[in-house]
Amino acid sequence: ELREKLNKIYNIDIEKYNTPNETFLCIEISTKNNNIEIVVEKTIEILKNISNGKFPDNMLASVKNSYITEYEDKCKNNEFLSIHYGEQYISQLHNKKKSTILCPSDVLKLIKNIDKKKFISISSNIFNFSNLKIVYQGKRKVPNLHTLVQHKI
């Protein structure tokens, strides 16, 4: 939406990181300096809409298809498989009683069968607004960015 509809960003990259104690999501967005405020506002709005289920059903189908295609391709790479299993072991170090290690085909089955209700539930946990951190790196100081973020979440 930020790129296609509003033409406000150049690129977006989303990465997931696992530690023994938590998993966190990093969203990196490239934009012009004069678009920073609107991009931050709109990004928070989009994430809130997703976690509240305010998105069309065809969006979920599109996200699933895109993820499945990319995931199937990644599964052919040994480095990916090493990371896939390694992250699961790391994230379950402190919870050995309930540990479950999924193979890539199990993950694909879960993704293929996810419905909107489950997607909303997962999104609500991933987009933890009570622990949201925004890091800005740019050429100009953005006055009141902290206040803007606090107001939007």
Short mmCIF file of C-alpha atoms in Angstrom, two decimals:
data_model
loop_
_atom_site.label_atom_id
_atom_site.label_comp_id
_atom_site.label_asym_id
_atom_site.label_seq_id
_atom_site.Cartn_x
_atom_site.Cartn_y
_atom_site.Cartn_z
CA GLU A 1 0.00 0.00 0.00
CA LEU A 2 2.80 2.45 0.83
CA ARG A 3 4.51 1.80 -2.48
CA GLU A 4 1.73 0.89 -4.89
CA LYS A 5 -1.05 3.24 -3.76
CA LEU A 6 0.74 6.13 -2.08
CA ASN A 7 4.09 6.01 -3.89
CA LYS A 8 5.87 6.93 -0.62
CA ILE A 9 8.55 4.26 -0.30
CA TYR A 10 11.34 2.82 -2.40
CA ASN A 11 11.79 -0.48 -0.64
CA ILE A 12 10.60 -2.48 2.35
CA ASP A 13 12.39 -5.39 3.97
CA ILE A 14 11.00 -7.50 6.78
CA GLU A 15 13.22 -9.80 8.81
CA LYS A 16 12.44 -12.08 11.74
CA TYR A 17 15.07 -12.68 14.42
CA ASN A 18 15.04 -15.40 17.06
CA THR A 19 16.86 -15.35 20.37
CA PRO A 20 16.58 -17.86 23.23
CA ASN A 21 14.18 -15.48 24.99
CA GLU A 22 12.15 -13.88 22.21
CA THR A 23 11.45 -13.44 18.55
CA PHE A 24 11.30 -9.99 17.07
CA LEU A 25 10.41 -8.48 13.76
CA CYS A 26 12.43 -5.78 12.01
CA ILE A 27 10.77 -3.71 9.29
CA GLU A 28 13.15 -1.53 7.29
CA ILE A 29 11.63 1.06 4.98
CA SER A 30 13.43 3.35 2.52
CA THR A 31 11.74 6.67 1.78
CA LYS A 32 12.46 10.30 1.01
CA ASN A 33 13.25 12.51 4.01
CA ASN A 34 10.05 14.53 3.55
CA ASN A 35 7.90 11.36 3.72
CA ILE A 36 9.12 10.06 7.09
CA GLU A 37 6.15 11.13 9.19
CA ILE A 38 3.50 9.86 6.77
CA VAL A 39 5.36 6.57 6.27
CA VAL A 40 5.62 5.96 10.03
CA GLU A 41 1.94 6.86 10.53
CA LYS A 42 0.75 4.72 7.64
CA THR A 43 2.95 1.75 8.60
CA ILE A 44 1.52 1.71 12.12
CA GLU A 45 -2.00 2.07 10.70
CA ILE A 46 -1.45 -0.86 8.30
CA LEU A 47 -0.03 -3.09 11.04
CA LYS A 48 -2.95 -2.24 13.34
CA ASN A 49 -5.45 -2.99 10.57
CA ILE A 50 -3.83 -6.36 9.94
CA SER A 51 -3.80 -7.28 13.63
CA ASN A 52 -7.46 -6.20 13.91
CA GLY A 53 -8.56 -8.12 10.82
CA LYS A 54 -9.33 -5.02 8.76
CA PHE A 55 -8.09 -6.33 5.42
CA PRO A 56 -9.78 -8.01 2.45
CA ASP A 57 -9.82 -11.81 2.22
CA ASN A 58 -7.97 -11.73 -1.10
CA MET A 59 -5.02 -10.07 0.67
CA LEU A 60 -4.57 -13.14 2.86
CA ALA A 61 -4.66 -15.41 -0.20
CA SER A 62 -2.10 -13.23 -1.94
CA VAL A 63 0.22 -13.20 1.09
CA LYS A 64 -0.08 -16.97 1.47
CA ASN A 65 0.65 -17.64 -2.20
CA SER A 66 3.64 -15.31 -2.18
CA TYR A 67 5.02 -16.85 1.01
CA ILE A 68 4.51 -20.42 -0.22
CA THR A 69 6.24 -19.73 -3.53
CA GLU A 70 9.23 -18.08 -1.85
CA TYR A 71 9.41 -20.70 0.93
CA GLU A 72 9.35 -23.65 -1.47
CA ASP A 73 12.24 -22.10 -3.37
CA LYS A 74 14.22 -21.40 -0.18
CA CYS A 75 13.77 -24.99 1.01
CA LYS A 76 16.08 -26.15 -1.78
CA ASN A 77 18.99 -24.33 -0.11
CA ASN A 78 21.06 -26.08 2.58
CA GLU A 79 21.87 -22.81 4.33
CA PHE A 80 18.16 -22.08 4.67
CA LEU A 81 17.52 -25.53 6.14
CA SER A 82 20.30 -25.03 8.68
CA ILE A 83 18.77 -21.70 9.76
CA HIS A 84 15.25 -23.19 9.70
CA TYR A 85 16.10 -25.92 12.19
CA GLY A 86 18.63 -23.87 14.17
CA GLU A 87 16.14 -21.07 14.92
CA GLN A 88 13.58 -23.58 16.13
CA TYR A 89 16.08 -25.17 18.51
CA ILE A 90 17.23 -21.76 19.79
CA SER A 91 13.69 -20.50 20.38
CA GLN A 92 12.81 -23.66 22.34
CA LEU A 93 15.90 -23.87 24.60
CA HIS A 94 13.94 -22.67 27.64
CA ASN A 95 10.81 -24.71 26.90
CA LYS A 96 12.01 -28.28 26.34
CA LYS A 97 8.78 -29.88 27.61
CA LYS A 98 6.67 -28.33 24.83
CA SER A 99 9.29 -28.29 22.10
CA THR A 100 8.22 -29.18 18.58
CA ILE A 101 10.56 -29.06 15.63
CA LEU A 102 8.78 -28.64 12.30
CA CYS A 103 10.19 -29.75 9.00
CA PRO A 104 9.65 -27.43 6.00
CA SER A 105 6.76 -29.52 4.68
CA ASP A 106 4.98 -29.14 8.06
CA VAL A 107 5.42 -25.37 7.86
CA LEU A 108 3.99 -25.32 4.33
CA LYS A 109 0.94 -27.32 5.47
CA LEU A 110 0.34 -24.84 8.29
CA ILE A 111 0.63 -21.87 5.93
CA LYS A 112 -1.66 -23.44 3.32
CA ASN A 113 -4.31 -24.15 5.96
CA ILE A 114 -4.20 -20.86 7.84
CA ASP A 115 -7.48 -18.99 7.84
CA LYS A 116 -8.20 -15.33 8.50
CA LYS A 117 -9.03 -15.85 12.18
CA LYS A 118 -5.73 -17.63 12.86
CA PHE A 119 -3.79 -15.09 10.77
CA ILE A 120 -5.27 -12.26 12.86
CA SER A 121 -4.34 -14.09 16.06
CA ILE A 122 -0.74 -14.60 14.94
CA SER A 123 -0.48 -11.02 13.66
CA SER A 124 -1.73 -9.65 16.98
CA ASN A 125 1.10 -11.43 18.75
CA ILE A 126 3.75 -10.45 16.21
CA PHE A 127 2.78 -6.77 16.07
CA ASN A 128 3.18 -6.13 19.78
CA PHE A 129 2.42 -2.41 19.98
CA SER A 130 3.07 -2.29 23.73
CA ASN A 131 6.71 -3.12 22.98
CA LEU A 132 7.10 -1.33 19.65
CA LYS A 133 10.47 0.23 18.93
CA ILE A 134 11.03 2.62 16.04
CA VAL A 135 14.54 3.48 14.98
CA TYR A 136 15.02 6.30 12.54
CA GLN A 137 18.21 6.79 10.59
CA GLY A 138 18.23 9.71 8.21
CA LYS A 139 19.66 13.02 7.16
CA ARG A 140 17.33 15.24 9.12
CA LYS A 141 16.02 15.42 12.64
CA VAL A 142 12.34 14.54 12.87
CA PRO A 143 10.77 16.66 15.60
CA ASN A 144 8.20 14.92 17.78
CA LEU A 145 8.68 11.50 16.14
CA HIS A 146 8.38 9.82 19.54
CA THR A 147 5.12 11.69 20.25
CA LEU A 148 3.79 10.81 16.81
CA VAL A 149 4.49 7.10 17.37
CA GLN A 150 3.01 7.12 20.89
CA HIS A 151 -0.12 8.82 19.60
CA LYS A 152 -0.58 6.28 16.78
CA ILE A 153 -0.12 3.15 18.90
#
